Tab-separated table of C-alpha atoms in Angstrom:
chain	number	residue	atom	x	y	z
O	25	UNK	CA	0.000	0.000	0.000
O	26	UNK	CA	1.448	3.584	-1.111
O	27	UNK	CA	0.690	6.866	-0.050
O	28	UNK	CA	-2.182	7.422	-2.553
O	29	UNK	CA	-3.815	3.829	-1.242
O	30	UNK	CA	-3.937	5.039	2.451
O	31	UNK	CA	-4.557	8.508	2.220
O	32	UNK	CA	-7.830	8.113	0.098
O	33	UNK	CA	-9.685	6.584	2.292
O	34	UNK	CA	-8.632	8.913	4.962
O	35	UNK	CA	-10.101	11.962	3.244
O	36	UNK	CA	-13.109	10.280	2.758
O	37	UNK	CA	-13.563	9.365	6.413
O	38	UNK	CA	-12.755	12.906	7.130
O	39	UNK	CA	-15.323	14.527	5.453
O	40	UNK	CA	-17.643	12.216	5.591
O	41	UNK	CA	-21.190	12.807	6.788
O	42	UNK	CA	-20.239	16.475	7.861
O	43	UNK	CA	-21.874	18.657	5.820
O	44	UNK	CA	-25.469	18.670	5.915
O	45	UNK	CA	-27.631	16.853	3.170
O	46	UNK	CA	-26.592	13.557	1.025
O	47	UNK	CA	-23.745	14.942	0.137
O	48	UNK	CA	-21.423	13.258	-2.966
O	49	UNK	CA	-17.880	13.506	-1.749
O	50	UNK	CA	-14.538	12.394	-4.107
O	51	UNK	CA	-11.401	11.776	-3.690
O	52	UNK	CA	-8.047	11.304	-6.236
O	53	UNK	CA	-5.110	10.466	-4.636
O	54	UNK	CA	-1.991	10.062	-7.003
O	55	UNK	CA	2.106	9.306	-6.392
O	56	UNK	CA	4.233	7.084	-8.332
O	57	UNK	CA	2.918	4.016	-7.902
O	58	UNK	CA	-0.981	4.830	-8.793
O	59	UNK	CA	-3.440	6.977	-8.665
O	60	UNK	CA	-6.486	6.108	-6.061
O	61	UNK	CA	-9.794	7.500	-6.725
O	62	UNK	CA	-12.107	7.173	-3.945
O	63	UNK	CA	-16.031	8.069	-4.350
O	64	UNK	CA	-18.863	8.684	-1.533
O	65	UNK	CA	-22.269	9.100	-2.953
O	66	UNK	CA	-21.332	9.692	-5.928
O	67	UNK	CA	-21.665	7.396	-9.176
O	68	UNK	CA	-18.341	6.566	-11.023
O	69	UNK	CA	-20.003	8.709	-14.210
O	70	UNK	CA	-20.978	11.541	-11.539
O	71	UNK	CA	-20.405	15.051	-13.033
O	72	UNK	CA	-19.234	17.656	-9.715
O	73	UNK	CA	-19.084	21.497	-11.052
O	74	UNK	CA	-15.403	22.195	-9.991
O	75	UNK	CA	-15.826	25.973	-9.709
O	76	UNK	CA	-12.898	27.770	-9.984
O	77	UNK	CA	-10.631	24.548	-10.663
O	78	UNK	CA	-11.996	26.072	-14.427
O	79	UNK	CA	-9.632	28.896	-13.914
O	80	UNK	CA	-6.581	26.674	-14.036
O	81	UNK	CA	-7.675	24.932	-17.171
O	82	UNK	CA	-8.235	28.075	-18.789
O	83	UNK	CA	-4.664	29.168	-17.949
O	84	UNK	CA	-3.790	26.222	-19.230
O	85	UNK	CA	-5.884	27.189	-22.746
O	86	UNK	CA	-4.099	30.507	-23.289
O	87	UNK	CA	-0.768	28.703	-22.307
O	88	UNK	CA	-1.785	26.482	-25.699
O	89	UNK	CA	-2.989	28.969	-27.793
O	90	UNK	CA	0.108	30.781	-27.109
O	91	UNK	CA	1.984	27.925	-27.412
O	92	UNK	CA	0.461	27.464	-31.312
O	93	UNK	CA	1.173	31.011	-32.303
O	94	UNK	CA	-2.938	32.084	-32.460
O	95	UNK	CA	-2.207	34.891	-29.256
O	96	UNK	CA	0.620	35.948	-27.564
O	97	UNK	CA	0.384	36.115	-23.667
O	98	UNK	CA	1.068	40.510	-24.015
O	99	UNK	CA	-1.152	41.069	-25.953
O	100	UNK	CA	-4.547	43.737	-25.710
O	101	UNK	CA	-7.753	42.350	-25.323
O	102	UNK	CA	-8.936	44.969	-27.325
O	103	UNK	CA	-8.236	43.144	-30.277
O	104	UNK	CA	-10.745	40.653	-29.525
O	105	UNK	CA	-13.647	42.125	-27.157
O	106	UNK	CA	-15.156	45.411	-27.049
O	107	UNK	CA	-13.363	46.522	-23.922
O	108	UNK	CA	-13.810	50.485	-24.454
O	109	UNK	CA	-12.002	52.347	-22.074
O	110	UNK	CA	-9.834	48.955	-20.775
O	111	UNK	CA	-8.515	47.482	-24.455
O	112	UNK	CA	-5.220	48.262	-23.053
O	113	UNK	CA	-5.655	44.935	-20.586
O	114	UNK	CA	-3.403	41.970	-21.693
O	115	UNK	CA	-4.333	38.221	-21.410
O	116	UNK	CA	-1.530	37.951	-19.293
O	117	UNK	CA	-3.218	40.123	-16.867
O	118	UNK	CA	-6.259	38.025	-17.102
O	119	UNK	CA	-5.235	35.198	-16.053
O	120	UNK	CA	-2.814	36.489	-13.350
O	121	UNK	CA	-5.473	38.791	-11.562
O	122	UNK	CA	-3.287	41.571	-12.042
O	123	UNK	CA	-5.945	44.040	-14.329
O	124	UNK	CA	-7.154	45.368	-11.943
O	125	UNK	CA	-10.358	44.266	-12.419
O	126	UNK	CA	-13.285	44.139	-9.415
O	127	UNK	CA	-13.975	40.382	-8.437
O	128	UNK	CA	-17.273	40.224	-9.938
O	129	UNK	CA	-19.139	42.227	-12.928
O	130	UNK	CA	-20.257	45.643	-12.046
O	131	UNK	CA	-23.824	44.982	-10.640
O	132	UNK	CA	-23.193	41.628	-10.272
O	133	UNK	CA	-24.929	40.380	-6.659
O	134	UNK	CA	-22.989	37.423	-4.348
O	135	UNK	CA	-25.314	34.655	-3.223
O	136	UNK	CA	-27.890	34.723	-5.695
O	137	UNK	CA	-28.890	30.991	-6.509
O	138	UNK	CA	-27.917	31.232	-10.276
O	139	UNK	CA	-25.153	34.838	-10.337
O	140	UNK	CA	-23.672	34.189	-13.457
O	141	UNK	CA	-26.812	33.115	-15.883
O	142	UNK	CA	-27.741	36.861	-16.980
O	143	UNK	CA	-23.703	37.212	-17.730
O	144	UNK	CA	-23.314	36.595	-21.647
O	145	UNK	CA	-21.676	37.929	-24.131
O	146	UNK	CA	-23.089	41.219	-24.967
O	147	UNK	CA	-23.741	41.892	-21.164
O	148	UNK	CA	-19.959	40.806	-19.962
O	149	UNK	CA	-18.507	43.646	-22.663
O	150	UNK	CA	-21.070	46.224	-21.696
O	151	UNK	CA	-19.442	45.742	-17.807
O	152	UNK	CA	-16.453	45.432	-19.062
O	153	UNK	CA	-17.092	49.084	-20.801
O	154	UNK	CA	-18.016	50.338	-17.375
O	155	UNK	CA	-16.133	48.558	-15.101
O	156	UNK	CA	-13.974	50.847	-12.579
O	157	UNK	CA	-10.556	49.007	-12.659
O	158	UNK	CA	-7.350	49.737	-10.073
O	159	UNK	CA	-4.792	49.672	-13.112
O	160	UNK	CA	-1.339	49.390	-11.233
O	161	UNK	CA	-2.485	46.845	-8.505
O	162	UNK	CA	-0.147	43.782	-8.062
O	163	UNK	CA	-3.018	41.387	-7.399
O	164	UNK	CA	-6.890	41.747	-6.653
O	165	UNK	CA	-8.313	38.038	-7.597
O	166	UNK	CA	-11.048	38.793	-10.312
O	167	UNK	CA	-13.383	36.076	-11.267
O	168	UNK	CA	-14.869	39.087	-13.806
O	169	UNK	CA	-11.279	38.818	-15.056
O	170	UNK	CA	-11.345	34.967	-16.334
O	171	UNK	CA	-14.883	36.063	-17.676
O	172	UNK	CA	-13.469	38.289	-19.835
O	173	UNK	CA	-10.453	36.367	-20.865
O	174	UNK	CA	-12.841	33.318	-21.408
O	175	UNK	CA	-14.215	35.375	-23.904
O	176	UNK	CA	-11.235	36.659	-25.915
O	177	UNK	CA	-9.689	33.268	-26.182
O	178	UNK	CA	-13.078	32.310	-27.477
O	179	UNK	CA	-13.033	35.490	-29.871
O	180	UNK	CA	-9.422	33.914	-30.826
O	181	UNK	CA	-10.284	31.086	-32.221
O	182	UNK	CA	-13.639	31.817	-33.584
O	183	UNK	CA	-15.237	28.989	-31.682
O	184	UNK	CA	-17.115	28.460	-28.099
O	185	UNK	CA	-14.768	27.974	-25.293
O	186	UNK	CA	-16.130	25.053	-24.442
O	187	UNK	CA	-15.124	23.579	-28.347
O	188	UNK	CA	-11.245	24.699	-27.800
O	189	UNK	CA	-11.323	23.632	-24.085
O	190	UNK	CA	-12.747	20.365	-25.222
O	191	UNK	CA	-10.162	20.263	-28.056
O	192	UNK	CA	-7.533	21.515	-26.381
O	193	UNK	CA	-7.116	19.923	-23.233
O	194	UNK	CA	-9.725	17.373	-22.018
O	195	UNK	CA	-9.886	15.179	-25.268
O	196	UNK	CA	-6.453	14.943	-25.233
O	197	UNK	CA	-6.031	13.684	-21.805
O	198	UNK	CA	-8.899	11.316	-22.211
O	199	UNK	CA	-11.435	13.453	-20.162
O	200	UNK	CA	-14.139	12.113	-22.208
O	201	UNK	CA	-17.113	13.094	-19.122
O	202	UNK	CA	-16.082	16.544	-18.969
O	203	UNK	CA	-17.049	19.765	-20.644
O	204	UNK	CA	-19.021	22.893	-19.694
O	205	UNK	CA	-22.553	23.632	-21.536
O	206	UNK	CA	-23.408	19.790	-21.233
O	207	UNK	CA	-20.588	18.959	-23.586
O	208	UNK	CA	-19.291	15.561	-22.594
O	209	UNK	CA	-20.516	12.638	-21.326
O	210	UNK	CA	-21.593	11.161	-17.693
O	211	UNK	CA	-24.009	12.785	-15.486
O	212	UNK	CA	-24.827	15.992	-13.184
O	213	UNK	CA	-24.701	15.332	-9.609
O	214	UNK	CA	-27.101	17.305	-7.377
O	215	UNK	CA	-25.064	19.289	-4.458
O	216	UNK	CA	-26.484	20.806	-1.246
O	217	UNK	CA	-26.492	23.932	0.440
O	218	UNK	CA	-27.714	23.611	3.833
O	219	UNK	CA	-29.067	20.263	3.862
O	220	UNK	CA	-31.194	21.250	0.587
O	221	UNK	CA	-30.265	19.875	-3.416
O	222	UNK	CA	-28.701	23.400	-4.674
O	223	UNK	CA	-29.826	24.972	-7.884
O	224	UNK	CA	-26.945	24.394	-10.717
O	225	UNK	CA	-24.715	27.540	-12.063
O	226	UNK	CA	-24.922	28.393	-15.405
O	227	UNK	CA	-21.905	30.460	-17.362
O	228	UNK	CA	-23.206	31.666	-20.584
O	229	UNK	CA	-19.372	33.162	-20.663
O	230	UNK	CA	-16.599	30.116	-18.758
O	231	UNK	CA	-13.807	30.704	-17.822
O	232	UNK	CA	-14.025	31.578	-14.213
O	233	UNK	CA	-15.915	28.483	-13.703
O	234	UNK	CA	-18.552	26.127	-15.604
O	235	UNK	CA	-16.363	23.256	-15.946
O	236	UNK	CA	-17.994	19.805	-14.626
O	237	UNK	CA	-16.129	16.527	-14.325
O	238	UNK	CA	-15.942	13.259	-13.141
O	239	UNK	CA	-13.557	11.844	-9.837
O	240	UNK	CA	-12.092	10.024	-12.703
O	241	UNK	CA	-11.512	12.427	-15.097
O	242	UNK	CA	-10.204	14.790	-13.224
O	243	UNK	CA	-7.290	11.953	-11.826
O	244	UNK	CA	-6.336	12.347	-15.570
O	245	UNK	CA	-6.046	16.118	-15.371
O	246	UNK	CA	-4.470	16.153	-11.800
O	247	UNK	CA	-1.720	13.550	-13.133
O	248	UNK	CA	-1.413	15.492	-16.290
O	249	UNK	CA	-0.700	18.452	-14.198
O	250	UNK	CA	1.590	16.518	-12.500
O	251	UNK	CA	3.427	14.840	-15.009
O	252	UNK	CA	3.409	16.871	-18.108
O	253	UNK	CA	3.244	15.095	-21.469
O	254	UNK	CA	5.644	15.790	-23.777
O	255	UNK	CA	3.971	17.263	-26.380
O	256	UNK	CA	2.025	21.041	-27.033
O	257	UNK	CA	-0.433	20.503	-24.197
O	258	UNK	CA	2.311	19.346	-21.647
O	259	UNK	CA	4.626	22.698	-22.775
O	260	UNK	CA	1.472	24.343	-22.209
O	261	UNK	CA	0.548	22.680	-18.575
O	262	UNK	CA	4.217	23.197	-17.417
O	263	UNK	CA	3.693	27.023	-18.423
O	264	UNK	CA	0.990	27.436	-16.530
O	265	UNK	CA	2.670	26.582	-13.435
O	266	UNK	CA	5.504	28.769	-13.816
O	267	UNK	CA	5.187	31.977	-11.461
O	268	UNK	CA	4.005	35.235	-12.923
O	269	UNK	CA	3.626	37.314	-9.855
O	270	UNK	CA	3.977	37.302	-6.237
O	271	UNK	CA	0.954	37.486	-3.954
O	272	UNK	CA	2.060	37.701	-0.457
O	273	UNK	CA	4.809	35.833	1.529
O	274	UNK	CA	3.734	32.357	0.993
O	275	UNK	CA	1.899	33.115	-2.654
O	276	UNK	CA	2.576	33.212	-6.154
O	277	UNK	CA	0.548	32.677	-9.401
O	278	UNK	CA	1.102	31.653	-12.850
O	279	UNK	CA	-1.681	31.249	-15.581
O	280	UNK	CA	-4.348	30.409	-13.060
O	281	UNK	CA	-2.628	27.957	-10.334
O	282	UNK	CA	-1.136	29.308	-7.260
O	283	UNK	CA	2.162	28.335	-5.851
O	284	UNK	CA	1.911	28.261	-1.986
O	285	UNK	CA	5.520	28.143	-0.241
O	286	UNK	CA	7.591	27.487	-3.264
O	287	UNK	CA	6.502	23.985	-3.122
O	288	UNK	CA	2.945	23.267	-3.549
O	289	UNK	CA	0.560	24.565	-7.117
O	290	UNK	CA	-2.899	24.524	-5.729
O	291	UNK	CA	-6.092	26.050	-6.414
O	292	UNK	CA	-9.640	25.550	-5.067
O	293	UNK	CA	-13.361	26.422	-6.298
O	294	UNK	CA	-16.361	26.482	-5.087
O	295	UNK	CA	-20.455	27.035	-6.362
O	296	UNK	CA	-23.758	27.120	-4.596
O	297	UNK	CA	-23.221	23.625	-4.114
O	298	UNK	CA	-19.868	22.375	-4.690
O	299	UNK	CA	-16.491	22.644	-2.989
O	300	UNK	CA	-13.034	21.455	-4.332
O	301	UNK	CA	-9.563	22.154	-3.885
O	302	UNK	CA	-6.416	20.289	-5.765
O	303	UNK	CA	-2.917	20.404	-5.294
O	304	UNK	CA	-0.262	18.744	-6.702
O	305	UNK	CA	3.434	18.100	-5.019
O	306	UNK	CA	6.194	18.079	-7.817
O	307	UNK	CA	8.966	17.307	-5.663
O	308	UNK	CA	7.355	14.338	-4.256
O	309	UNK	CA	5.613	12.861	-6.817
O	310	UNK	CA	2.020	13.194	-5.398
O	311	UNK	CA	-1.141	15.357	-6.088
O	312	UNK	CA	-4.300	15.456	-3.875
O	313	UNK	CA	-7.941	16.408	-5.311
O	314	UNK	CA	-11.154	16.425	-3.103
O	315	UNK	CA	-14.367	17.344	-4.738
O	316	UNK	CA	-17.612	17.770	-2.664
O	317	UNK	CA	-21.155	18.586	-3.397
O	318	UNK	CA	-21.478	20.712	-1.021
O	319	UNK	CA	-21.903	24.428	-0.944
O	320	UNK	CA	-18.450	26.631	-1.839
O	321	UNK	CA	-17.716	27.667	1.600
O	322	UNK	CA	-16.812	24.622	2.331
O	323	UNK	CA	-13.266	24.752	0.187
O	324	UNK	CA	-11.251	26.652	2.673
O	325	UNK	CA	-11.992	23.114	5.191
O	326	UNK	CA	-11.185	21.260	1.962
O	327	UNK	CA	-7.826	23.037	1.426
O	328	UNK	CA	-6.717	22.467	4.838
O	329	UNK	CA	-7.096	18.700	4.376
O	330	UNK	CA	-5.101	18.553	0.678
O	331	UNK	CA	-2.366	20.709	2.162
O	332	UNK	CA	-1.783	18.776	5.347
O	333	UNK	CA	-2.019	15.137	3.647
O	334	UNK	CA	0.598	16.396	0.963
O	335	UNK	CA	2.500	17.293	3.932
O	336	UNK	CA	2.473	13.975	5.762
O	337	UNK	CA	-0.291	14.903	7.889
O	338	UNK	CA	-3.535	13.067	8.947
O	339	UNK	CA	-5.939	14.745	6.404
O	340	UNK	CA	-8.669	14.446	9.430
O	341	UNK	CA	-7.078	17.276	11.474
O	342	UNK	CA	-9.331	19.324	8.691
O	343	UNK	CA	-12.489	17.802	9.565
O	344	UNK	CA	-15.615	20.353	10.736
O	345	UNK	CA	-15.909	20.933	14.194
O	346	UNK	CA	-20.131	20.263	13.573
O	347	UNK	CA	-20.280	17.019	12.404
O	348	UNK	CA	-23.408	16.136	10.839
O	349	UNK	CA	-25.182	13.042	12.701
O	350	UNK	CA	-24.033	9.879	10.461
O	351	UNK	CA	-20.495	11.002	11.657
O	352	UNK	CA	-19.695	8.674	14.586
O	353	UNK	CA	-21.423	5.550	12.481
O	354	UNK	CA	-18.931	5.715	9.283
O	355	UNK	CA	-17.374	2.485	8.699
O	356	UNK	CA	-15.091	3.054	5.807
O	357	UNK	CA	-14.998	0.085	4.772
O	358	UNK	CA	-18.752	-0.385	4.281
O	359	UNK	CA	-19.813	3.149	3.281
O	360	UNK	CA	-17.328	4.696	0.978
O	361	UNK	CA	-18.489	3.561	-2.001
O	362	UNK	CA	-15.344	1.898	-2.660
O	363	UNK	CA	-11.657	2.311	-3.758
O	364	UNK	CA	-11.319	2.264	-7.322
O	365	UNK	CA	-7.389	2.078	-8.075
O	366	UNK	CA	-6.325	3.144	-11.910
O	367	UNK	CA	-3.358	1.622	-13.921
O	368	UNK	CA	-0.179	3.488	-13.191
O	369	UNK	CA	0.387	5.954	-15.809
O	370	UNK	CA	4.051	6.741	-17.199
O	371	UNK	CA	5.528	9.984	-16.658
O	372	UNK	CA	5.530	10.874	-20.055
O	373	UNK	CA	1.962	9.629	-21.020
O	374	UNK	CA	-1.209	11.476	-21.606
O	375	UNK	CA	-4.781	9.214	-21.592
């Protein structure tokens, strides 16, 4: 038994029965041996909305399209959306946070049940147009941001950003279940917010979010991620990890991942009912995922749990202090909806 082998099951157990409602909890576990994916609730074909996980992929998008001489990473959005008084913003801005950009459209409201559905196209460049932006800022994390750059790499290619994402980046690494805009196959899991199913998100305009995926599925990103292929999409992976800016002390980002402590590129997401956070340890070999279907406030517990087991902790440490009541009855063994343990993957090898 490896790392991956015990620590799955432990991240299950820890999380477990504590939120309130039937909630679908997943876990990938990867090092060099395998890669462990673990599923509570939760049907193998199970689609969990990932959140901002999404922004990481679209880093990961521009890194490609840069990478095949369509964009360069400098260059104006104004070329490609009507930006008015902003065209002067570069992609590489975008996806770094560092426009200066407010964290949500102007107008937009926090909490609503569905706060990206009214966003699309023409509505996202008429914000854009009167967005008040802090040019000069450092770093101000703008999910209005990815909107926007979801759209110009869409306006890039002349084709949906779900169609290049799909092209791009999930067929290639065999993530045949994922997609945004009900591309791909499987199906959509309900989450819960408060004990109550939660209404799905809709994103006329990805990029912040709207990706859903499988446990499974996203073990092939995560190990992609973690192993680059060598090919364009592993040039462009490896890219996205490399630090653009520095946040704070412990904090950098590249083209959507964060790099916490020099050591660990992580990210984490969240919707009205879903939580996830991912992290991946290149000097070790391992990467940690833990999708729940529960609602987005929950990622912060989430993190804590990915960044301790990565660390050689006991992933349970992160647990909530309210447990919810099936808590003290768990029997891994007999609950967890089994260990499902995938063929090691080379290095060098993209599914």
């Amino acid at each position: 038994m490896g790392w991956a082998a015990d620590i799955a099951p432990a991240v299950i157990e820890t999380f477990h029965g504590a939120f309130p409602g039937a909630v679908p909890l997943a876990c990938v576990a990867i090092d060099p041996e395998a890669t462990v994916v673990e599923l509570d609730g939760a049907p193998p074909d199970g689609r969990f909305e990932v959140g901002s996980l999404t922004k990481t992929m679209t880093g990961t998008l521009l890194a490609r399209l840069a990478g095949e001489g369509l964009v360069e990473l400098d260059e104006n959005i104004g070329r490609w959306v009507a930006a008015g008084p902003h065209g002067e913003i570069t992609l590489r801005q975008l996806a770094t946070h560092t426009s200066g950009l407010p964290r949500l459209a102007p107008g937009q409201t926090a909490g609503e049940d569905n706060p990206y559905a009214y966003l699309t196209e023409p509505v996202v460049e008429s914000a854009l147009r009167r967005a008040e932006r802090t040019p000069g800022r450092d770093f101000a994390y703008s999910n209005f941001g990815y909107q926007v750059l979801g759209l110009a790499l869409a306006r890039v290619t002349g084709r949906p950003y779900g169609t290049i994402l799909a092209e791009l980046v999930l067929d290639p690494l065999g993530m045949t279940c994922s997609g945004v805009d009900g591309l791909g196959g499987g199906q959509r899991i309900t989450g819960y917010v408060d004990g109550k199913p939660a209404p799905h998100w809709d994103m006329p305009v990805p990029g912040p979010g709207g990706v859903e995926t499988t446990a499974e599925d996203f073990g092939r990103y995560l190990a992609a991620c973690l192993a680059p292929p060598p090919d364009a999409l592993g040039t462009a992976i490896r890219l996205a990890q490399i630090p653009e800016a520095r946040i704070d002390e412990h904090r950098e980002i590249g083209l959507g991942w964060l790099i916490r402590d020099d050591r660990y590129v992580w990210h984490n997401g969240g919707t009205g009912g879903f939580a996830g956070s991912a992290a991946i340890d290149p000097a070790e070999g391992r990467a940690l995922a833990i999708l729940a279907g529960t609602h987005g406030t929950a990622a912060h517990q989430l993190d804590r749990a990915v960044l301790t087991a990565l660390a050689d902790g006991d992933p349970r440490e992160a647990r909530p202090q309210t447990l919810g009541p099936q808590w003290e009855q768990f029997d891994a063994a007999g609950q967890a909806g089994g260990i499902r343990t995938l063929p090691p993957r080379s290095p060098h090898t993209s599914e």
